[in-house]
Amino acid sequence: MMTDSPSVDNPIKIKKVIGFVFIAFLIVLGLKSSVITLAAFGILAVYLCAADESESAEALLFFLSFMNIFKTNKESTSLFTYLQLVPIAKILMKRFKELNVLPFVSSMIMLFYSIFMTVFISFQMSALVRFTIEICLLLVYFGTDAYKKLSSRNMTIFYALGVLASSVFGKMNNIFPEIDSYLSLFYVRLDADTVAYRFSGLISNANYYSIEVTVSLASLLILFRRNVIDKLFYVLSIPLIIFGIMSQSKTFIISLVLIFMFFVSYVYTHKNVQNLIMGMVIVVFLLTVLSGVIASFAGTYMTRLLDFAAEDATVSSMTTGRWDIWLYYYEEMMADKFKLFTGHGLEVNAVRIAPHNMFIQSFYSMGIIGTVLIAALLTTYFIHDGNKKDVWFFVGLLIIRLLAANLLFYPNTYYYLMLLFSFIYCFEKDIRSGNTRKEELNGQTV
C-alpha cells in the first residue's frame, strides 16, 4: 500500500487505476469502431451509477482528458457530456433538501439568463446544454454537503493520472492514426522550409493541453506544500513537465517558472534541502536520459521565446497576435451598446475569430449582465468555512492561462473550479491523509 501517512482516508486502489486505464484504452480503440466507444460509455455509466460522490468526481476528472475523442464520430457531441448527468442526477435526488439557497438561486438566475440569450439573441442549443451541465455540476457538489465526501488529494491524483494517460495515448497516433483527425495541428515555423508540430495529447489543441498540464502541476504542488504527498509529487510532476514542454506553449513556460519558484520557496523556507536535492537529481537524470528528445524541442522554444527580445518586437508579436484580436473585440463591443450589456450569445465569436481571452470572451458573449451574474454565482461558493492556504497561487496561475484562452464555455474550466473549491473545503481531510510525508509501497493502494 502506497500511502502518505500511516492512516489515509479513501486510499487510491491500484486496481481502480488499472481499470480506468483499461477503459481509457477502450475509448481510444473506439476511434476504430463506435461499438467499442458505446461499450466504454456503458461501463462508465454503470460505474457512476454505483459510485459515491467522491468516486464519481475522481472518475470524471480522470476521463476529462479523453473528452475530445470520446465520441461516436468526429462531429458528434462527446459522450462525456452525458456521463456527467449520472452523478448530477444522483446527488440532486439524494441531497435536494440540502441545497444552499444562495448558490441555488444564483445558478437558476444564470441558467434563465442563458436560456433568454439562446431564445432571443443567438440560438446555440448545444452550448446551452453544456453550460447548464457544468453549472449544475458545481451546484450539486458545492451547493450541497456533497463536498464533504471529496478528497482533494484523490481528485488531484486522478486528474494528473488522466492527463498523463491521455498524453501517452496521444503519442500512439502511429497505431491510432484516427487521433489526428480530432486535433487542431499547431506548428512553429523554424525557417522558410521547416516547421515543428506542437504536441497536444488527446486535447483539441496544444494551448488547451498545456493548460491541463499547468493545472495538474499547480494542484500537485498545493498537495506537496500541505504535506499530503511526497514522492508521488515527483513521480507525477516530472513526466507532466516533459509533456508540457512538448506543447511548446510560451505561457506554459511562464507558468512553469512560477511553479518552480513556488516550489523552491517552500523547500527553502522549510529547510527541506532533501526534497530540493531529490528534485534536482531527478531533473538532471531525466535531462540526461532524454537529452535527445529535449534538444529537439529546445530549438523551437528558443525560436518562440526570442520573439520577446527581437529589436522589432511589438506587443502583438509577443502575444502571438492576441493583442490585435483583443483590440478588435474591444471595438466590436463598443460599437453596439445594447449588446455590450446583453452579450452576443453563448459561444459566439466576432466574425469567427476567437477572442483568446476568457474575460473578453465573457463580456462579448454574455455581456456585462451575464458577466456580473457569473461572478456573483462563483462568489456564492466562497461562503463556506475553509482553508485558503496556497490556493491564491492556484488562482493566479489560472488567471494567467485564462488571459490567453477561450475557456468560459470549456467544460474543463468547471473542473478547475472543482479542484480549487476542494482545496478550500477539504483541507482537514487532506491533513488527516497526510499527517506525515511518509510513503510506503506494497502494491495495493496509492
Tab-separated table of C-alpha atoms in Angstrom:
chain	number	residue	atom	x	y	z
A	1	MET	CA	0.000	0.000	0.000
A	2	MET	CA	1.466	3.332	-1.048
A	3	THR	CA	0.124	5.892	1.380
A	4	ASP	CA	1.109	9.349	2.538
A	5	SER	CA	0.646	8.578	6.208
A	6	PRO	CA	0.038	5.579	8.462
A	7	SER	CA	-3.693	6.297	8.197
A	8	VAL	CA	-5.113	7.568	4.909
A	9	ASP	CA	-8.756	8.420	4.201
A	10	ASN	CA	-10.005	6.861	0.953
A	11	PRO	CA	-6.713	5.371	-0.300
A	12	ILE	CA	-6.467	5.015	-4.081
A	13	LYS	CA	-6.560	1.376	-5.119
A	14	ILE	CA	-4.188	0.258	-7.835
A	15	LYS	CA	-6.859	-1.973	-9.349
A	16	LYS	CA	-9.094	1.083	-9.819
A	17	VAL	CA	-6.305	2.918	-11.643
A	18	ILE	CA	-5.735	-0.144	-13.860
A	19	GLY	CA	-9.473	-0.337	-14.521
A	20	PHE	CA	-9.612	3.321	-15.534
A	21	VAL	CA	-6.611	2.911	-17.848
A	22	PHE	CA	-8.292	-0.106	-19.459
A	23	ILE	CA	-11.493	1.870	-20.093
A	24	ALA	CA	-9.354	4.717	-21.453
A	25	PHE	CA	-7.798	2.218	-23.863
A	26	LEU	CA	-11.301	1.200	-24.966
A	27	ILE	CA	-12.126	4.861	-25.631
A	28	VAL	CA	-9.042	5.198	-27.828
A	29	LEU	CA	-9.776	1.850	-29.507
A	30	GLY	CA	-13.289	3.172	-30.088
A	31	LEU	CA	-11.820	5.520	-32.697
A	32	LYS	CA	-11.816	2.462	-34.944
A	33	SER	CA	-15.313	1.282	-34.014
A	34	SER	CA	-18.200	3.184	-32.438
A	35	VAL	CA	-19.408	-0.089	-30.893
A	36	ILE	CA	-16.337	-0.120	-28.646
A	37	THR	CA	-16.935	3.556	-27.780
A	38	LEU	CA	-20.504	2.754	-26.706
A	39	ALA	CA	-19.230	-0.208	-24.665
A	40	ALA	CA	-16.810	2.096	-22.815
A	41	PHE	CA	-19.655	4.551	-22.240
A	42	GLY	CA	-21.853	1.772	-20.852
A	43	ILE	CA	-19.170	0.559	-18.453
A	44	LEU	CA	-18.551	4.075	-17.157
A	45	ALA	CA	-22.259	4.826	-16.841
A	46	VAL	CA	-22.779	1.687	-14.737
A	47	TYR	CA	-19.756	2.571	-12.605
A	48	LEU	CA	-21.021	6.105	-11.980
A	49	CYS	CA	-24.450	4.750	-11.040
A	50	ALA	CA	-22.843	2.592	-8.346
A	51	ALA	CA	-20.148	5.055	-7.246
A	52	ASP	CA	-20.478	7.524	-4.387
A	53	GLU	CA	-19.954	11.278	-4.722
A	54	SER	CA	-16.177	11.166	-4.265
A	55	GLU	CA	-15.627	8.222	-6.610
A	56	SER	CA	-17.762	9.892	-9.281
A	57	ALA	CA	-15.721	13.104	-9.072
A	58	GLU	CA	-12.460	11.158	-9.331
A	59	ALA	CA	-13.675	9.223	-12.380
A	60	LEU	CA	-14.870	12.368	-14.154
A	61	LEU	CA	-11.543	14.095	-13.510
A	62	PHE	CA	-9.597	11.108	-14.861
A	63	PHE	CA	-11.607	10.830	-18.077
A	64	LEU	CA	-11.846	14.584	-18.617
A	65	SER	CA	-8.720	14.487	-20.801
A	66	PHE	CA	-10.395	11.908	-23.074
A	67	MET	CA	-13.484	14.025	-23.689
A	68	ASN	CA	-12.327	15.280	-27.088
A	69	ILE	CA	-12.155	11.771	-28.628
A	70	PHE	CA	-14.940	10.138	-26.570
A	71	LYS	CA	-17.409	10.340	-29.463
A	72	THR	CA	-19.209	8.014	-31.849
A	73	ASN	CA	-17.900	10.179	-34.692
A	74	LYS	CA	-15.844	13.326	-35.086
A	75	GLU	CA	-18.848	15.655	-35.452
A	76	SER	CA	-20.949	14.234	-32.598
A	77	THR	CA	-21.228	15.544	-29.040
A	78	SER	CA	-18.788	13.978	-26.616
A	79	LEU	CA	-20.305	11.113	-24.621
A	80	PHE	CA	-18.503	12.577	-21.615
A	81	THR	CA	-21.155	15.324	-21.628
A	82	TYR	CA	-23.879	12.771	-20.969
A	83	LEU	CA	-21.824	10.861	-18.383
A	84	GLN	CA	-21.851	13.935	-16.156
A	85	LEU	CA	-25.635	13.693	-15.902
A	86	VAL	CA	-25.370	10.488	-13.838
A	87	PRO	CA	-23.688	11.962	-10.713
A	88	ILE	CA	-25.656	15.210	-11.125
A	89	ALA	CA	-28.965	13.328	-11.055
A	90	LYS	CA	-27.855	11.047	-8.200
A	91	ILE	CA	-26.629	13.833	-5.953
A	92	LEU	CA	-29.589	16.078	-6.735
A	93	MET	CA	-32.100	13.372	-5.799
A	94	LYS	CA	-30.176	12.494	-2.656
A	95	ARG	CA	-29.368	15.997	-1.448
A	96	PHE	CA	-32.054	18.228	-2.929
A	97	LYS	CA	-33.180	19.344	0.531
A	98	GLU	CA	-29.598	20.309	1.400
A	99	LEU	CA	-29.241	22.829	-1.446
A	100	ASN	CA	-27.864	26.095	-0.126
A	101	VAL	CA	-30.105	28.993	-1.046
A	102	LEU	CA	-27.542	31.432	-2.482
A	103	PRO	CA	-25.779	29.010	-4.884
A	104	PHE	CA	-29.130	27.573	-5.982
A	105	VAL	CA	-30.759	30.950	-6.659
A	106	SER	CA	-27.644	32.301	-8.386
A	107	SER	CA	-27.408	29.180	-10.561
A	108	MET	CA	-31.060	29.419	-11.580
A	109	ILE	CA	-30.732	33.103	-12.469
A	110	MET	CA	-27.614	32.319	-14.526
A	111	LEU	CA	-29.380	29.498	-16.357
A	112	PHE	CA	-32.536	31.527	-17.032
A	113	TYR	CA	-30.397	34.309	-18.462
A	114	SER	CA	-28.596	31.768	-20.661
A	115	ILE	CA	-31.950	30.457	-21.901
A	116	PHE	CA	-33.053	34.014	-22.619
A	117	MET	CA	-29.900	34.595	-24.679
A	118	THR	CA	-30.398	31.333	-26.575
A	119	VAL	CA	-34.020	32.117	-27.437
A	120	PHE	CA	-33.795	35.845	-28.199
A	121	ILE	CA	-30.181	36.632	-29.148
A	122	SER	CA	-28.360	33.659	-30.668
A	123	PHE	CA	-29.611	30.102	-30.862
A	124	GLN	CA	-26.764	27.952	-29.560
A	125	MET	CA	-28.573	24.958	-28.068
A	126	SER	CA	-25.519	22.687	-27.777
A	127	ALA	CA	-23.652	25.449	-25.934
A	128	LEU	CA	-26.630	25.947	-23.612
A	129	VAL	CA	-26.765	22.234	-22.781
A	130	ARG	CA	-23.039	22.038	-21.978
A	131	PHE	CA	-23.090	25.259	-19.970
A	132	THR	CA	-26.134	24.072	-17.992
A	133	ILE	CA	-24.492	20.764	-17.150
A	134	GLU	CA	-21.304	22.412	-15.856
A	135	ILE	CA	-23.251	24.924	-13.741
A	136	CYS	CA	-25.303	22.049	-12.275
A	137	LEU	CA	-22.140	20.035	-11.613
A	138	LEU	CA	-20.762	22.800	-9.404
A	139	LEU	CA	-24.148	23.239	-7.750
A	140	VAL	CA	-24.660	19.606	-6.719
A	141	TYR	CA	-21.127	19.212	-5.374
A	142	PHE	CA	-20.561	22.564	-3.691
A	143	GLY	CA	-24.093	23.884	-3.259
A	144	THR	CA	-24.839	20.872	-1.043
A	145	ASP	CA	-22.862	18.943	1.574
A	146	ALA	CA	-21.568	16.539	-1.094
A	147	TYR	CA	-18.211	18.326	-0.999
A	148	LYS	CA	-17.626	16.891	2.487
A	149	LYS	CA	-17.209	13.474	0.866
A	150	LEU	CA	-14.493	14.678	-1.506
A	151	SER	CA	-10.746	14.270	-1.147
A	152	SER	CA	-8.711	16.896	-2.989
A	153	ARG	CA	-5.742	14.517	-2.765
A	154	ASN	CA	-7.553	11.775	-4.672
A	155	MET	CA	-9.156	14.212	-7.110
A	156	THR	CA	-5.781	15.746	-7.970
A	157	ILE	CA	-4.011	12.411	-8.362
A	158	PHE	CA	-6.726	11.001	-10.649
A	159	TYR	CA	-6.756	14.224	-12.664
A	160	ALA	CA	-2.961	14.099	-13.124
A	161	LEU	CA	-3.102	10.389	-13.986
A	162	GLY	CA	-5.781	11.119	-16.590
A	163	VAL	CA	-3.669	13.846	-18.207
A	164	LEU	CA	-0.649	11.524	-18.253
A	165	ALA	CA	-2.621	8.565	-19.639
A	166	SER	CA	-4.136	10.687	-22.403
A	167	SER	CA	-0.681	12.075	-23.204
A	168	VAL	CA	0.759	8.579	-23.596
A	169	PHE	CA	-2.134	7.545	-25.834
A	170	GLY	CA	-1.664	10.783	-27.771
A	171	LYS	CA	1.839	9.617	-28.693
A	172	MET	CA	0.329	6.455	-30.220
A	173	ASN	CA	-1.057	8.196	-33.278
A	174	ASN	CA	1.044	5.888	-35.448
A	175	ILE	CA	-1.046	2.994	-34.080
A	176	PHE	CA	-4.244	5.044	-33.938
A	177	PRO	CA	-3.918	7.496	-36.866
A	178	GLU	CA	-7.575	8.444	-36.303
A	179	ILE	CA	-6.417	10.574	-33.366
A	180	ASP	CA	-5.009	13.248	-35.686
A	181	SER	CA	-8.416	13.967	-37.206
A	182	TYR	CA	-9.666	15.065	-33.764
A	183	LEU	CA	-6.834	17.539	-33.218
A	184	SER	CA	-6.081	21.035	-34.473
A	185	LEU	CA	-2.477	20.648	-35.547
A	186	PHE	CA	-0.496	23.701	-34.417
A	187	TYR	CA	3.052	24.221	-35.538
A	188	VAL	CA	6.015	26.539	-35.046
A	189	ARG	CA	7.833	27.747	-38.166
A	190	LEU	CA	11.589	27.457	-37.645
A	191	ASP	CA	12.548	28.813	-41.041
A	192	ALA	CA	11.121	29.126	-44.519
A	193	ASP	CA	11.256	25.371	-45.113
A	194	THR	CA	10.910	23.857	-41.647
A	195	VAL	CA	8.022	23.616	-39.195
A	196	ALA	CA	7.711	21.784	-35.867
A	197	TYR	CA	4.347	20.457	-34.781
A	198	ARG	CA	3.192	21.089	-31.215
A	199	PHE	CA	2.092	18.161	-29.039
A	200	SER	CA	-1.432	18.258	-27.582
A	201	GLY	CA	-2.078	14.731	-26.305
A	202	LEU	CA	-5.744	13.971	-26.963
A	203	ILE	CA	-6.847	17.580	-26.325
A	204	SER	CA	-8.117	19.599	-29.275
A	205	ASN	CA	-5.111	21.931	-29.423
A	206	ALA	CA	-1.710	22.456	-27.851
A	207	ASN	CA	-2.628	25.599	-25.893
A	208	TYR	CA	-5.551	23.919	-24.131
A	209	TYR	CA	-3.396	20.854	-23.496
A	210	SER	CA	-0.707	22.958	-21.819
A	211	ILE	CA	-3.405	24.391	-19.541
A	212	GLU	CA	-4.329	20.870	-18.398
A	213	VAL	CA	-0.677	20.217	-17.550
A	214	THR	CA	-0.375	23.572	-15.753
A	215	VAL	CA	-3.445	22.914	-13.595
A	216	SER	CA	-2.189	19.392	-12.800
A	217	LEU	CA	1.219	20.682	-11.699
A	218	ALA	CA	-0.263	23.516	-9.633
A	219	SER	CA	-2.646	21.090	-7.912
A	220	LEU	CA	0.120	18.616	-7.114
A	221	LEU	CA	2.291	21.406	-5.705
A	222	ILE	CA	-0.501	22.512	-3.362
A	223	LEU	CA	-0.755	18.955	-2.013
A	224	PHE	CA	3.038	18.820	-1.692
A	225	ARG	CA	3.131	22.065	0.297
A	226	ARG	CA	0.361	20.762	2.533
A	227	ASN	CA	2.433	17.628	3.299
A	228	VAL	CA	-0.205	15.371	1.740
A	229	ILE	CA	2.065	13.790	-0.890
A	230	ASP	CA	5.820	13.448	-1.106
A	231	LYS	CA	7.489	11.108	-3.620
A	232	LEU	CA	4.278	10.894	-5.607
A	233	PHE	CA	4.702	14.596	-6.329
A	234	TYR	CA	7.903	13.873	-8.269
A	235	VAL	CA	6.566	10.696	-9.890
A	236	LEU	CA	3.660	12.604	-11.437
A	237	SER	CA	5.206	16.042	-11.931
A	238	ILE	CA	8.333	15.104	-13.898
A	239	PRO	CA	6.538	13.407	-16.823
A	240	LEU	CA	3.911	16.153	-16.784
A	241	ILE	CA	6.638	18.786	-17.172
A	242	ILE	CA	8.153	16.898	-20.111
A	243	PHE	CA	4.800	16.602	-21.863
A	244	GLY	CA	4.043	20.244	-21.101
A	245	ILE	CA	7.307	21.367	-22.710
A	246	MET	CA	6.369	19.341	-25.800
A	247	SER	CA	3.327	21.598	-26.226
A	248	GLN	CA	5.778	24.451	-26.967
A	249	SER	CA	3.490	26.955	-25.270
A	250	LYS	CA	5.155	30.194	-24.177
A	251	THR	CA	2.537	30.715	-21.477
A	252	PHE	CA	3.277	27.230	-20.150
A	253	ILE	CA	6.953	28.152	-19.707
A	254	ILE	CA	5.956	31.272	-17.773
A	255	SER	CA	3.676	29.128	-15.584
A	256	LEU	CA	6.406	26.520	-15.123
A	257	VAL	CA	8.894	29.158	-13.941
A	258	LEU	CA	6.356	30.399	-11.366
A	259	ILE	CA	5.657	26.832	-10.221
A	260	PHE	CA	9.378	26.161	-9.804
A	261	MET	CA	9.859	29.401	-7.840
A	262	PHE	CA	6.942	28.460	-5.589
A	263	PHE	CA	8.478	25.003	-5.056
A	264	VAL	CA	11.947	26.370	-4.249
A	265	SER	CA	10.459	28.969	-1.908
A	266	TYR	CA	8.704	26.236	0.038
A	267	VAL	CA	11.648	23.859	0.415
A	268	TYR	CA	13.954	26.753	1.306
A	269	THR	CA	11.698	28.305	3.952
A	270	HIS	CA	11.039	24.884	5.457
A	271	LYS	CA	14.754	23.974	5.365
A	272	ASN	CA	13.774	20.893	3.386
A	273	VAL	CA	17.021	20.522	1.461
A	274	GLN	CA	16.411	16.787	0.959
A	275	ASN	CA	13.391	17.468	-1.228
A	276	LEU	CA	15.260	20.097	-3.225
A	277	ILE	CA	18.180	17.735	-3.805
A	278	MET	CA	15.814	14.930	-4.767
A	279	GLY	CA	14.071	17.178	-7.260
A	280	MET	CA	17.350	18.332	-8.774
A	281	VAL	CA	18.724	14.767	-9.050
A	282	ILE	CA	15.590	13.552	-10.813
A	283	VAL	CA	15.613	16.529	-13.177
A	284	VAL	CA	19.292	16.047	-14.047
A	285	PHE	CA	18.753	12.303	-14.579
A	286	LEU	CA	15.820	12.887	-16.910
A	287	LEU	CA	17.634	15.642	-18.772
A	288	THR	CA	20.495	13.213	-19.383
A	289	VAL	CA	18.327	10.272	-20.427
A	290	LEU	CA	16.029	12.365	-22.594
A	291	SER	CA	18.622	14.822	-23.844
A	292	GLY	CA	17.994	13.954	-27.485
A	293	VAL	CA	14.249	14.441	-27.246
A	294	ILE	CA	14.542	17.628	-25.207
A	295	ALA	CA	17.123	19.078	-27.597
A	296	SER	CA	14.668	18.712	-30.464
A	297	PHE	CA	12.195	20.921	-28.604
A	298	ALA	CA	14.742	23.390	-27.231
A	299	GLY	CA	15.320	24.910	-30.644
A	300	THR	CA	11.635	25.507	-31.286
A	301	TYR	CA	11.189	27.006	-27.838
A	302	MET	CA	14.089	29.370	-28.339
A	303	THR	CA	12.605	30.412	-31.664
A	304	ARG	CA	9.367	31.334	-29.910
A	305	LEU	CA	10.880	32.936	-26.819
A	306	LEU	CA	13.368	35.070	-28.747
A	307	ASP	CA	10.356	36.956	-30.135
A	308	PHE	CA	10.387	38.849	-26.828
A	309	ALA	CA	13.947	40.081	-27.320
A	310	ALA	CA	13.777	40.907	-31.016
A	311	GLU	CA	14.522	44.530	-31.917
A	312	ASP	CA	11.294	44.811	-33.863
A	313	ALA	CA	9.233	43.044	-31.181
A	314	THR	CA	5.795	44.513	-30.561
A	315	VAL	CA	3.034	43.765	-28.083
A	316	SER	CA	1.274	41.937	-30.903
A	317	SER	CA	4.261	39.718	-31.747
A	318	MET	CA	4.947	38.956	-28.077
A	319	THR	CA	1.325	37.864	-27.601
A	320	THR	CA	1.317	35.894	-30.876
A	321	GLY	CA	-1.164	38.320	-32.413
A	322	ARG	CA	-3.570	38.233	-29.475
A	323	TRP	CA	-3.214	41.951	-28.726
A	324	ASP	CA	-4.654	42.856	-32.123
A	325	ILE	CA	-7.535	40.442	-31.544
A	326	TRP	CA	-8.289	41.949	-28.126
A	327	LEU	CA	-8.360	45.470	-29.599
A	328	TYR	CA	-10.681	44.244	-32.332
A	329	TYR	CA	-13.081	42.760	-29.761
A	330	TYR	CA	-12.995	45.963	-27.725
A	331	GLU	CA	-14.004	47.983	-30.766
A	332	GLU	CA	-16.746	45.485	-31.599
A	333	MET	CA	-18.211	45.675	-28.097
A	334	MET	CA	-18.102	49.479	-28.007
A	335	ALA	CA	-19.867	49.660	-31.377
A	336	ASP	CA	-23.111	48.142	-30.035
A	337	LYS	CA	-24.016	49.444	-26.587
A	338	PHE	CA	-27.113	47.230	-26.303
A	339	LYS	CA	-25.144	44.010	-26.840
A	340	LEU	CA	-22.399	45.347	-24.612
A	341	PHE	CA	-24.902	44.770	-21.800
A	342	THR	CA	-26.786	41.719	-23.114
A	343	GLY	CA	-23.999	39.898	-24.925
A	344	HIS	CA	-23.899	38.373	-28.410
A	345	GLY	CA	-24.806	34.810	-27.382
A	346	LEU	CA	-23.282	31.698	-25.842
A	347	GLU	CA	-20.012	30.715	-27.558
A	348	VAL	CA	-20.499	33.443	-30.185
A	349	ASN	CA	-17.290	34.956	-31.553
A	350	ALA	CA	-16.768	38.076	-33.616
A	351	VAL	CA	-16.677	37.076	-37.296
A	352	ARG	CA	-15.465	33.601	-36.260
A	353	ILE	CA	-12.314	34.981	-34.638
A	354	ALA	CA	-11.911	33.595	-31.136
A	355	PRO	CA	-11.016	36.265	-28.528
A	356	HIS	CA	-8.171	34.220	-26.945
A	357	ASN	CA	-9.034	35.704	-23.555
A	358	MET	CA	-11.712	34.337	-21.257
A	359	PHE	CA	-12.559	37.692	-19.713
A	360	ILE	CA	-13.044	39.365	-23.087
A	361	GLN	CA	-14.957	36.276	-24.183
A	362	SER	CA	-17.279	36.642	-21.192
A	363	PHE	CA	-18.049	40.303	-21.867
A	364	TYR	CA	-18.556	39.692	-25.591
A	365	SER	CA	-20.644	36.504	-25.318
A	366	MET	CA	-22.526	37.125	-22.059
A	367	GLY	CA	-22.402	40.923	-21.904
A	368	ILE	CA	-21.960	42.980	-18.747
A	369	ILE	CA	-25.136	41.474	-17.265
A	370	GLY	CA	-24.083	37.870	-17.833
A	371	THR	CA	-20.528	38.502	-16.644
A	372	VAL	CA	-21.819	40.014	-13.392
A	373	LEU	CA	-24.121	37.004	-12.926
A	374	ILE	CA	-21.225	34.574	-13.417
A	375	ALA	CA	-19.060	36.477	-10.930
A	376	ALA	CA	-21.943	36.569	-8.430
A	377	LEU	CA	-22.509	32.826	-8.840
A	378	LEU	CA	-18.877	31.937	-8.182
A	379	THR	CA	-18.817	34.251	-5.169
A	380	THR	CA	-21.593	32.224	-3.518
A	381	TYR	CA	-19.287	29.200	-3.342
A	382	PHE	CA	-16.840	31.055	-1.117
A	383	ILE	CA	-19.291	31.421	1.759
A	384	HIS	CA	-18.261	28.110	3.339
A	385	ASP	CA	-15.661	27.997	6.044
A	386	GLY	CA	-12.442	26.680	4.586
A	387	ASN	CA	-8.696	26.995	4.400
A	388	LYS	CA	-7.333	29.141	1.570
A	389	LYS	CA	-3.687	28.264	2.242
A	390	ASP	CA	-1.796	28.171	-1.085
A	391	VAL	CA	-4.945	28.459	-3.226
A	392	TRP	CA	-4.119	32.001	-4.342
A	393	PHE	CA	-1.124	30.557	-6.161
A	394	PHE	CA	-3.508	28.214	-7.999
A	395	VAL	CA	-5.868	31.111	-8.763
A	396	GLY	CA	-3.001	33.275	-10.016
A	397	LEU	CA	-1.730	30.605	-12.408
A	398	LEU	CA	-5.265	30.000	-13.626
A	399	ILE	CA	-5.775	33.698	-14.339
A	400	ILE	CA	-2.536	33.793	-16.357
A	401	ARG	CA	-3.847	30.949	-18.525
A	402	LEU	CA	-7.338	32.448	-18.792
A	403	LEU	CA	-5.841	35.662	-20.174
A	404	ALA	CA	-4.756	33.820	-23.332
A	405	ALA	CA	-7.512	31.264	-23.972
A	406	ASN	CA	-11.282	30.963	-24.578
A	407	LEU	CA	-12.311	28.913	-21.574
A	408	LEU	CA	-15.670	30.302	-20.432
A	409	PHE	CA	-17.675	27.556	-22.141
A	410	TYR	CA	-14.891	24.982	-21.971
A	411	PRO	CA	-16.159	22.143	-19.702
A	412	ASN	CA	-12.701	21.610	-18.194
A	413	THR	CA	-12.823	25.086	-16.641
A	414	TYR	CA	-15.525	23.969	-14.227
A	415	TYR	CA	-13.368	21.038	-13.142
A	416	TYR	CA	-10.561	23.501	-12.419
A	417	LEU	CA	-13.067	25.238	-10.130
A	418	MET	CA	-13.971	21.901	-8.528
A	419	LEU	CA	-10.301	21.343	-7.728
A	420	LEU	CA	-9.999	24.883	-6.366
A	421	PHE	CA	-13.037	24.523	-4.113
A	422	SER	CA	-11.853	21.101	-2.941
A	423	PHE	CA	-8.535	22.634	-1.822
A	424	ILE	CA	-10.514	25.123	0.268
A	425	TYR	CA	-13.208	22.892	1.750
A	426	CYS	CA	-11.450	19.501	2.000
A	427	PHE	CA	-8.364	20.787	3.787
A	428	GLU	CA	-8.985	18.917	7.041
A	429	LYS	CA	-9.437	15.612	5.228
A	430	ASP	CA	-6.171	16.260	3.394
A	431	ILE	CA	-4.394	16.809	6.686
A	432	ARG	CA	-5.762	13.524	8.078
A	433	SER	CA	-4.486	11.831	4.921
A	434	GLY	CA	-1.018	13.325	5.245
A	435	ASN	CA	0.000	13.792	8.840
A	436	THR	CA	3.489	12.777	7.810
A	437	ARG	CA	5.251	12.731	4.448
A	438	LYS	CA	5.970	9.020	4.661
A	439	GLU	CA	5.046	6.881	1.655
A	440	GLU	CA	5.330	3.118	1.517
A	441	LEU	CA	4.621	0.562	-1.181
A	442	ASN	CA	3.051	-2.907	-1.034
A	443	GLY	CA	1.255	-2.936	-4.395
A	444	GLN	CA	-2.396	-2.460	-3.398
A	445	THR	CA	-3.143	1.247	-2.976
A	446	VAL	CA	-1.591	4.645	-3.515
